[in-house]
Tab-separated table of C-alpha atoms in Angstrom:
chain	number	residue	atom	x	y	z
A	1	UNK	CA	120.567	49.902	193.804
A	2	UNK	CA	124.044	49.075	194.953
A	3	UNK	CA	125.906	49.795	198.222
A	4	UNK	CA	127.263	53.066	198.533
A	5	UNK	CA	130.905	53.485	197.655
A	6	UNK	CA	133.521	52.274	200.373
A	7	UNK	CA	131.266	50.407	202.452
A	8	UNK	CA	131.458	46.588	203.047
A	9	UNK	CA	129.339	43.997	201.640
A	10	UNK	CA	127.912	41.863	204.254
A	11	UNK	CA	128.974	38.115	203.780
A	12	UNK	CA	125.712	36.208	202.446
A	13	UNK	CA	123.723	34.399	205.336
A	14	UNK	CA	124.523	30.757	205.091
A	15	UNK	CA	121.140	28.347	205.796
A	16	UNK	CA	121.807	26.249	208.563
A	17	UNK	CA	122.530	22.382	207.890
A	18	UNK	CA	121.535	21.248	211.449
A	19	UNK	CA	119.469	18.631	211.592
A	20	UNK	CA	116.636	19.305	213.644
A	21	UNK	CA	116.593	18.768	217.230
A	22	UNK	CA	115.233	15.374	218.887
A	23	UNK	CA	115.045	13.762	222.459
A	24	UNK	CA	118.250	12.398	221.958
A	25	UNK	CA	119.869	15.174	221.645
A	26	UNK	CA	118.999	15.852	225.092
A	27	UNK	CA	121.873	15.395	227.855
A	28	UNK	CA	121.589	12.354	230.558
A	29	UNK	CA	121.476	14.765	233.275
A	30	UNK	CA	118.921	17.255	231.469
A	31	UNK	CA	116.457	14.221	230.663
A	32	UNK	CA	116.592	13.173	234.351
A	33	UNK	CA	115.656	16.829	236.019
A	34	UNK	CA	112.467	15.949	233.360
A	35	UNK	CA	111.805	12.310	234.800
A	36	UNK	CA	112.079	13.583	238.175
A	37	UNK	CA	109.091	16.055	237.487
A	38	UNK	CA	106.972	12.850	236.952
A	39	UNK	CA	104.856	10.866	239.306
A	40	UNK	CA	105.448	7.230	239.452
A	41	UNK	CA	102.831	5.865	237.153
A	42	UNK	CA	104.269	8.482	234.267
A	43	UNK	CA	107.707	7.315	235.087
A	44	UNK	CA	107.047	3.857	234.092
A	45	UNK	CA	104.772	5.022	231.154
A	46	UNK	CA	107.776	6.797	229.824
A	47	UNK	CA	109.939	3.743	230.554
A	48	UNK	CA	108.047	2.301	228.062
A	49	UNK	CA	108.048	4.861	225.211
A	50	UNK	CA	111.854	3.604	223.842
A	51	UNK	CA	115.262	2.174	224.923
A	52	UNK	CA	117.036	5.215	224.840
A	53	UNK	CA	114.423	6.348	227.650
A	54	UNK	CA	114.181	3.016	229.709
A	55	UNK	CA	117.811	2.786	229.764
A	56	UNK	CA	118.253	6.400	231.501
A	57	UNK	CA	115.364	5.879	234.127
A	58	UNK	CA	116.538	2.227	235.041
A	59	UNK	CA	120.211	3.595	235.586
A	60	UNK	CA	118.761	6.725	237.335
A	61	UNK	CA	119.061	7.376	241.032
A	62	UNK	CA	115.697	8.890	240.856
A	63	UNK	CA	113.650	5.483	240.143
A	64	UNK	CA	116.085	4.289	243.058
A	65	UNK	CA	114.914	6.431	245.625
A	66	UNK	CA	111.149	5.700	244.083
A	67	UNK	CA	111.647	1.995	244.645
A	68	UNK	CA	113.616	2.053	248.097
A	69	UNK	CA	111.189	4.601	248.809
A	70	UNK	CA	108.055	2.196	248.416
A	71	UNK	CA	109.988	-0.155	250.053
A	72	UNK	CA	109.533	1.887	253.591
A	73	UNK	CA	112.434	0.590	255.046
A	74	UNK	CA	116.048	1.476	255.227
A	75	UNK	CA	117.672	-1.544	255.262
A	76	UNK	CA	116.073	-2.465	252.054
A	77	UNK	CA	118.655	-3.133	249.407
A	78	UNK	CA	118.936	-2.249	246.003
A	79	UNK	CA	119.626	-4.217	243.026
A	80	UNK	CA	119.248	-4.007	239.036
A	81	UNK	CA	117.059	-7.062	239.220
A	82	UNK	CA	114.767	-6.138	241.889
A	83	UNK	CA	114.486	-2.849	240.378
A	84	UNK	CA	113.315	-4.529	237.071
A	85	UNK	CA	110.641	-6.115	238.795
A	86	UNK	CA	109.569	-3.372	240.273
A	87	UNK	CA	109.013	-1.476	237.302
A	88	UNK	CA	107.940	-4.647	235.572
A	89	UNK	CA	105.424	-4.419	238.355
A	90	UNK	CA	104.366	-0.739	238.193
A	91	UNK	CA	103.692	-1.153	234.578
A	92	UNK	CA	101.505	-4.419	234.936
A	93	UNK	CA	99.333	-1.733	237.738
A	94	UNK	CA	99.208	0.720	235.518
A	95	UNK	CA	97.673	-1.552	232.190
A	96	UNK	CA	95.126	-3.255	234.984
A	97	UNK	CA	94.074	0.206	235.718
A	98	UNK	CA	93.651	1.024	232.563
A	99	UNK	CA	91.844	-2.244	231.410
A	100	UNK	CA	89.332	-1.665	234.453
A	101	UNK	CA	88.786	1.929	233.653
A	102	UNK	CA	88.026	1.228	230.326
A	103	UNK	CA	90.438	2.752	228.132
A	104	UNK	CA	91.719	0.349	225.388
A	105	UNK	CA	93.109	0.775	221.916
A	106	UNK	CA	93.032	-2.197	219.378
A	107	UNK	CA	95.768	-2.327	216.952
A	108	UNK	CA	95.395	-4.571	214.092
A	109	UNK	CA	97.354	-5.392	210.833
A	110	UNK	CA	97.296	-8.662	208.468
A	111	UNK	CA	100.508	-10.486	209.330
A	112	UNK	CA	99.331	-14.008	206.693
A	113	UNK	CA	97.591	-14.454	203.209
A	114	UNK	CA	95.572	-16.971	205.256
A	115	UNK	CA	94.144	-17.501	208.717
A	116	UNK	CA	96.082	-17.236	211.976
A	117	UNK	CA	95.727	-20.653	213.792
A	118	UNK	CA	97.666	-19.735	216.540
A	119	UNK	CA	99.444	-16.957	218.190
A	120	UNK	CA	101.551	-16.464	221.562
A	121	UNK	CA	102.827	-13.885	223.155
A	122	UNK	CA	105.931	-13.282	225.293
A	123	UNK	CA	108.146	-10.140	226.416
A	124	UNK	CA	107.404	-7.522	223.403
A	125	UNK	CA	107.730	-10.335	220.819
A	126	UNK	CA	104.505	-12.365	219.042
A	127	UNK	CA	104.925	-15.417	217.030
A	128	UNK	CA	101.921	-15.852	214.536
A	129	UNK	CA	101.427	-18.761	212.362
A	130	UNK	CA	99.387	-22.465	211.463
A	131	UNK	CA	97.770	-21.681	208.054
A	132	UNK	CA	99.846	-20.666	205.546
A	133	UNK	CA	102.820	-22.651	205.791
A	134	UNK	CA	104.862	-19.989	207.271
A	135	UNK	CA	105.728	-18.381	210.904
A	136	UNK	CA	106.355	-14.893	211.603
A	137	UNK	CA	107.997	-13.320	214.738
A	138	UNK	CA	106.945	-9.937	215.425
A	139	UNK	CA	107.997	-6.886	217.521
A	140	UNK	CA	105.332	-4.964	219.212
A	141	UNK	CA	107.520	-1.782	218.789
A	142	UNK	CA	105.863	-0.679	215.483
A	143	UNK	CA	104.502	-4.198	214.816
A	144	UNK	CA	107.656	-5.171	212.631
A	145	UNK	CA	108.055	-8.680	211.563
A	146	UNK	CA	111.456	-9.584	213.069
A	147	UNK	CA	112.062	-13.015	211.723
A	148	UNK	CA	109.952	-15.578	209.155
A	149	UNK	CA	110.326	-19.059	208.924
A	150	UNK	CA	109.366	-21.635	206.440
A	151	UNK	CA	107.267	-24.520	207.296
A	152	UNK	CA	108.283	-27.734	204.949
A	153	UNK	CA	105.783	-29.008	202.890
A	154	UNK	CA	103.861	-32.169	204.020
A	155	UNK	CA	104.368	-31.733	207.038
A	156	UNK	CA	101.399	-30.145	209.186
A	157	UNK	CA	102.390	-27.727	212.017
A	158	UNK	CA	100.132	-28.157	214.785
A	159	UNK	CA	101.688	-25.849	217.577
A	160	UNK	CA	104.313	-24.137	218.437
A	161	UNK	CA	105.622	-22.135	221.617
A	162	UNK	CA	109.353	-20.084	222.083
A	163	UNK	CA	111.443	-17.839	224.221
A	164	UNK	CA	114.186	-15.142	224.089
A	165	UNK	CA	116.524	-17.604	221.831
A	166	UNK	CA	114.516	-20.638	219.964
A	167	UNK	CA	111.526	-21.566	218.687
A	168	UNK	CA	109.848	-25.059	218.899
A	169	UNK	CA	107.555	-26.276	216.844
A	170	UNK	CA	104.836	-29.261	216.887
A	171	UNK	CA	104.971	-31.797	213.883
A	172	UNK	CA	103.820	-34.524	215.066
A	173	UNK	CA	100.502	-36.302	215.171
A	174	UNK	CA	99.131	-34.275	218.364
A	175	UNK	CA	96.308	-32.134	220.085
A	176	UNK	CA	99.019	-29.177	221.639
A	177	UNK	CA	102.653	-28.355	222.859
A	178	UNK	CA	104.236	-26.613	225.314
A	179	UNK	CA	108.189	-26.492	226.298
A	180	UNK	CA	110.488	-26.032	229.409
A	181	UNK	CA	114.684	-25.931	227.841
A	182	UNK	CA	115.132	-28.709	227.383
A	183	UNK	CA	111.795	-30.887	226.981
A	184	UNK	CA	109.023	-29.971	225.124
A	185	UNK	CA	105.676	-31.640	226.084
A	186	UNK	CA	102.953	-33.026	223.399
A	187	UNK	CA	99.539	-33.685	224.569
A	188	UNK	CA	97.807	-36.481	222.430
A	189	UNK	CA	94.527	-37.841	222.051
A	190	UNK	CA	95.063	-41.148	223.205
A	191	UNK	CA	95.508	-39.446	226.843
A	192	UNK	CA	98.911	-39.129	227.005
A	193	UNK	CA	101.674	-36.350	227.083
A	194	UNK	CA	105.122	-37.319	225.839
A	195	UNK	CA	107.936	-36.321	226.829
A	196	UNK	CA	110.456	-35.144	224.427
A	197	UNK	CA	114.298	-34.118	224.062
A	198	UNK	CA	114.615	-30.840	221.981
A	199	UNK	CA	118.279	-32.100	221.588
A	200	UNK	CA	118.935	-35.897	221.070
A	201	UNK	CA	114.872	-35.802	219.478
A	202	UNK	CA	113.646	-38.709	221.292
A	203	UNK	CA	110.444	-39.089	223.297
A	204	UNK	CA	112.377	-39.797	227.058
A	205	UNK	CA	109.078	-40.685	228.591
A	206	UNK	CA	105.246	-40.936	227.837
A	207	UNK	CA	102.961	-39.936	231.150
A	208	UNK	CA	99.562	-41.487	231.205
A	209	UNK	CA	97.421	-37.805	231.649
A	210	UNK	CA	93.567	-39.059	231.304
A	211	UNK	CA	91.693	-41.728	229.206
A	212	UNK	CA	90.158	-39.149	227.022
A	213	UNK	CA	92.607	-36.865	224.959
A	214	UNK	CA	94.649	-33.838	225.799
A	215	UNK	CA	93.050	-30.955	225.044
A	216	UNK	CA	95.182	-28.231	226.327
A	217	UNK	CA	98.915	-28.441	228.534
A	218	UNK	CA	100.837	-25.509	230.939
A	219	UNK	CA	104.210	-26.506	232.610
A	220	UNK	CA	105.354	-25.111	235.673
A	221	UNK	CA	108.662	-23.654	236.700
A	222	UNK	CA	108.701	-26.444	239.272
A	223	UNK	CA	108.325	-29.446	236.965
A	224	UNK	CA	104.320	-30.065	237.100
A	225	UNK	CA	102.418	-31.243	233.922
A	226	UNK	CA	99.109	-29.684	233.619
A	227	UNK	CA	96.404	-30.838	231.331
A	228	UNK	CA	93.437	-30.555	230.451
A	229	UNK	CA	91.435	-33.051	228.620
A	230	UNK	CA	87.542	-33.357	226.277
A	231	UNK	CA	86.030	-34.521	229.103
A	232	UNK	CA	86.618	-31.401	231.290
A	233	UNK	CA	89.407	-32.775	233.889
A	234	UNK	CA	92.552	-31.390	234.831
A	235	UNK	CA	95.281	-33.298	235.941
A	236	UNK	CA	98.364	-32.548	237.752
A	237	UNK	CA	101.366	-34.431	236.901
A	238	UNK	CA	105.266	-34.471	237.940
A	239	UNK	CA	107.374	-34.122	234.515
A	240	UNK	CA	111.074	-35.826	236.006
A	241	UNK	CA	108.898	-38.640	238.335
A	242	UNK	CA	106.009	-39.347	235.771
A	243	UNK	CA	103.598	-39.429	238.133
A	244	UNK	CA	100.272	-38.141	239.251
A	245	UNK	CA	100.129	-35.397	241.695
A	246	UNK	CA	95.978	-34.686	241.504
A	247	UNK	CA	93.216	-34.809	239.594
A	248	UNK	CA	91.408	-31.510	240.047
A	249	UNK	CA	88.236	-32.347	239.609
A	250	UNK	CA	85.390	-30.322	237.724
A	251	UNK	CA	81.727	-29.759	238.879
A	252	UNK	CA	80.543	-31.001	235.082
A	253	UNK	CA	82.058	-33.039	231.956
A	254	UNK	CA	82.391	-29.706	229.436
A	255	UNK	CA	85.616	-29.668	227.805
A	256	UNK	CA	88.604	-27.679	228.884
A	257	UNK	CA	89.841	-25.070	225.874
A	258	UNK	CA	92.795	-23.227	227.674
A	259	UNK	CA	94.706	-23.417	230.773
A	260	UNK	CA	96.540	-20.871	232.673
A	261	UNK	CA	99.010	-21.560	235.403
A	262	UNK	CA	100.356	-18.338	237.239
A	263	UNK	CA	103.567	-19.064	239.616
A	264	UNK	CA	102.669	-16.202	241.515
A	265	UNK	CA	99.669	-17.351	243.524
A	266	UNK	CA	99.817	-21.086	242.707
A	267	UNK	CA	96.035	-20.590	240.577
A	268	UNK	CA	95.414	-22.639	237.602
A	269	UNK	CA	92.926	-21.361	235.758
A	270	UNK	CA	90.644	-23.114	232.936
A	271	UNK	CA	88.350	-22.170	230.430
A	272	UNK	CA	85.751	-24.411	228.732
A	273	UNK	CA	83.619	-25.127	225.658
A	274	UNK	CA	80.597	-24.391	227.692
A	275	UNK	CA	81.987	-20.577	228.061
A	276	UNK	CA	82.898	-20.924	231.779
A	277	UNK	CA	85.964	-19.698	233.391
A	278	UNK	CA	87.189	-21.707	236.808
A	279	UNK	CA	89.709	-21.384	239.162
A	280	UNK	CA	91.843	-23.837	241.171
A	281	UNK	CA	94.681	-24.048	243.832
A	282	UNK	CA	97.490	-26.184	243.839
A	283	UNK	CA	98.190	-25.926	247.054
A	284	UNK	CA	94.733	-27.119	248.637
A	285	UNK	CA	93.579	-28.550	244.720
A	286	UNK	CA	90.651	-27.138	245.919
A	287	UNK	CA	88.274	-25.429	243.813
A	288	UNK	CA	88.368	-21.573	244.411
A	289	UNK	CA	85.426	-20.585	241.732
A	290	UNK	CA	83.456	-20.956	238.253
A	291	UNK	CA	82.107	-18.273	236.440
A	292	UNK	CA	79.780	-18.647	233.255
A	293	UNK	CA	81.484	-15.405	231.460
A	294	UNK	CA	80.475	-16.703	227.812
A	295	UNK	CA	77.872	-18.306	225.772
A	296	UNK	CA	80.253	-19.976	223.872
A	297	UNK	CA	83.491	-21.341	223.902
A	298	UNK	CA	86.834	-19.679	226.045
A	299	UNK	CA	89.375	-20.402	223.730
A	300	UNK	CA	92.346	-17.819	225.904
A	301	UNK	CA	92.779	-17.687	229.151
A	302	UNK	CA	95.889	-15.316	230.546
A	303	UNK	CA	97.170	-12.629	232.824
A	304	UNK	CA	100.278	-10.428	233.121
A	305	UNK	CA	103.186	-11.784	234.390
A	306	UNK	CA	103.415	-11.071	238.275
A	307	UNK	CA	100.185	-10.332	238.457
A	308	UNK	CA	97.923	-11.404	240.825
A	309	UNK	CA	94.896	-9.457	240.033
A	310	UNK	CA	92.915	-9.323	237.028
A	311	UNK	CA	92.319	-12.093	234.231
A	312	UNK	CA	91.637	-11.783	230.922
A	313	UNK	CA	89.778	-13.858	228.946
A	314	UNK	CA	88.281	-14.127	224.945
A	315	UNK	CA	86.463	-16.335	223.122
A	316	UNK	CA	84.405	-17.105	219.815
A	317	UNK	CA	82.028	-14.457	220.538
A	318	UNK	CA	85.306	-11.348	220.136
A	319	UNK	CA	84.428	-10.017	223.809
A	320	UNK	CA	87.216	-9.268	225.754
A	321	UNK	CA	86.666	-10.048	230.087
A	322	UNK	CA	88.451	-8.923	232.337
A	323	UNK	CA	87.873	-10.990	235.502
A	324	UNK	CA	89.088	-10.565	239.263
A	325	UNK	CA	91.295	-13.826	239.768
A	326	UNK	CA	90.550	-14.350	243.146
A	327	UNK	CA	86.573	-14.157	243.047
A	328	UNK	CA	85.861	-14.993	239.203
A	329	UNK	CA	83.913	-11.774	238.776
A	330	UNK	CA	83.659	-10.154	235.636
A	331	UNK	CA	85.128	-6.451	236.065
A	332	UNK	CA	84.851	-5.180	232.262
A	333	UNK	CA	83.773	-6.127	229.062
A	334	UNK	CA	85.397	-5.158	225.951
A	335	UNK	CA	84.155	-5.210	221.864
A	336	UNK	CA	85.698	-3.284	218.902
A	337	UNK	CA	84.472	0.185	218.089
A	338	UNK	CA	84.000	-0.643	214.396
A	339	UNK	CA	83.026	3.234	213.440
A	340	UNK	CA	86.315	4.146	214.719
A	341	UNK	CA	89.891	4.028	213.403
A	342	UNK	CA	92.671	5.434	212.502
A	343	UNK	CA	95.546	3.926	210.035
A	344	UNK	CA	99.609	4.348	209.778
A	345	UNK	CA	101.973	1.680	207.164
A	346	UNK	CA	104.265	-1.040	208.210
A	347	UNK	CA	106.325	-3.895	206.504
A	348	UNK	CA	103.245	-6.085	205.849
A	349	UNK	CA	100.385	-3.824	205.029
A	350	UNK	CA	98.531	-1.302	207.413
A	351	UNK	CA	98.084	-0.772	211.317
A	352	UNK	CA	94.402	-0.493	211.755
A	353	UNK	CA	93.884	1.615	215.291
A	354	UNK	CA	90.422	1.122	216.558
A	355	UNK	CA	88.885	1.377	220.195
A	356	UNK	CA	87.894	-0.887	222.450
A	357	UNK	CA	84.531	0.339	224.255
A	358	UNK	CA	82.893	-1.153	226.837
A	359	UNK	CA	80.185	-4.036	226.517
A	360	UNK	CA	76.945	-3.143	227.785
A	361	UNK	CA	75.029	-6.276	226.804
């Protein structure tokens, strides 16, 4: 039935072609009346979620008046690096909260055909590698693999370390690496770490470290060598002078498996084949304490950057500690939930995300 005669027809409805609305369609201004809803902890949470978010807050005058605000003082002054490091350090108190509380997500994905030798982390990015001739740089946003390099046949990689713009890798016959622009440092088993120039290639100087081999090296931001060798001593050494600072020494002969140096409170900390954890400091090369946290070996020893609080530690045995740096106690214990899971795609294969629960054994 038509319209009746000498009325209009009414112009068809046209579907919309808007795309549908995100978070970026949101204004600056209308995104920071949201932030400044938040309390401080969900500020830097949402910090984290993308750029386009930690961008806005770090530019904000809201996370301004947060940071001069925990400041208590009025002549403190503001700057974009000391507000960096204050959110830097509200989000490493916000993941040790949530370590000791005992909430903990595992994501996992296979990155290699073969076994992972070795793996570090720094800033968002992990570099994965040692096993099937090939090294693979990967963003934690989504677990993307950024970058992939080729490792030349016949020649074994035996470590490898980076930063923000290069990659170094270990070639040579050696125990472990480590670099500071422009030396990189390879501990051997005759005792020794040499000295190398990233740039002209040549070893500039060999530094007598123990008898016994190198196990396991940290630099330090103010030129100290630290090893640690089979026979369970740690030795502090000057990288520009060559020459021994301390031996710190060890209340048995186990061997050391990992080292950790954190600039922050001056603490080296060790971990053993014998499954304890110890802590020294450089400024008294005292002994602090020694903790037996496994019944096998400690093959990672690390904490946050800036933090001064909580270690974490794995070995052989897939138990993730958590350990008070200052006392050596064990705060929480960690295993994988394997009746729990959930799955989503990426580049190489699937995210698997399981749960961390806590170890009651």
């Amino acid at each position: 039935m038509g319209p009746p005669p000498g009325s209009k027809r009414s112009p068809p409805m046209k579907r919309s072609s808007t795309a549908p609305t995100s978070i970026r369609s949101l204004e600056h201004d209308t995104l920071c009346i949201i932030f400044s809803y938040l309390g401080l902890f969900d500020v830097v949470r949402s910090s984290a979620v993308c750029k386009f978010w930690n961008g806005i807050i770090k530019r904000s005058k809201l996370l301004q008046l947060l940071y001069l605000k925990q400041q208590r003082s009025s002549r403190s002054s503001f700057s974009e690096e000391s507000l960096n490091v204050y959110l830097e350090e509200l989000a490493i108190e916000h993941q040790r909260q949530s370590l000791v509380r005992g909430s903990l997500h595992i994501d996992q994905w296979k990155g290699h055909s073969l076994g992972v030798d070795q793996c570090r982390m720094k800033r968002g990015l992990v570099l994965t590698g040692v096993g099937d001739k090939v090294m693979r740089l990967w963003s934690l946003e989504r677990y993307r693999c950024i970058e992939e390099y080729s490792i030349p046949d016949g020649v074994p990689l035996v470590d490898f370390d980076f930063d923000e713009s290069k990659i170094v890798g270990q070639f040579i016959k050696g125990s472990c690496m480590r670099y500071f622009d422009p030396e990189a440092v390879v501990g051997c088993e005759d005792g020794t770490a040499r000295v190398f120039d990233m740039y002209s290639k040549k070893c500039s100087r060999i530094v007598r470290m123990h008898t016994e081999p190198v196990t396991c090296l940290s630099l330090s931001e103010d030129q100290l060598i630290i090893s640690g060798s089979s026979l369970g001593r740690i030795t502090v050494s000057g990288l520009s002078s060559d020459q021994r600072v301390a031996t710190l020494r060890p209340t048995d002969s186990t061997g050391i498996k990992s080292l950790c140096f954190n600039p922050a409170s001056h603490h080296v900390f060790a971990g053993t084949t014998a499954g304890y954890a110890s802590c020294w400091d450089l400024r008294t090369m005292r002994q602090l304490w020694k903790t037996r946290v496994s019944p096998n070996v400690v093959y990672s020893s690390q904490h946050m950057r800036c933090d001064t609080s909580t270690l974490v530690v794995g070995g052989i045995d897939g138990v993730l500690r958590v350990l008070d740096q200052n006392t050596g106690e064990i705060l929480t214990s960690y295993v994988m939930d394997h009746g729990t899971s959930s799955s989503s795609g990426c580049t190489h294969g699937v995210i698997e995300r399981k749960i961390g629960k806590e170890d009651s054994s």
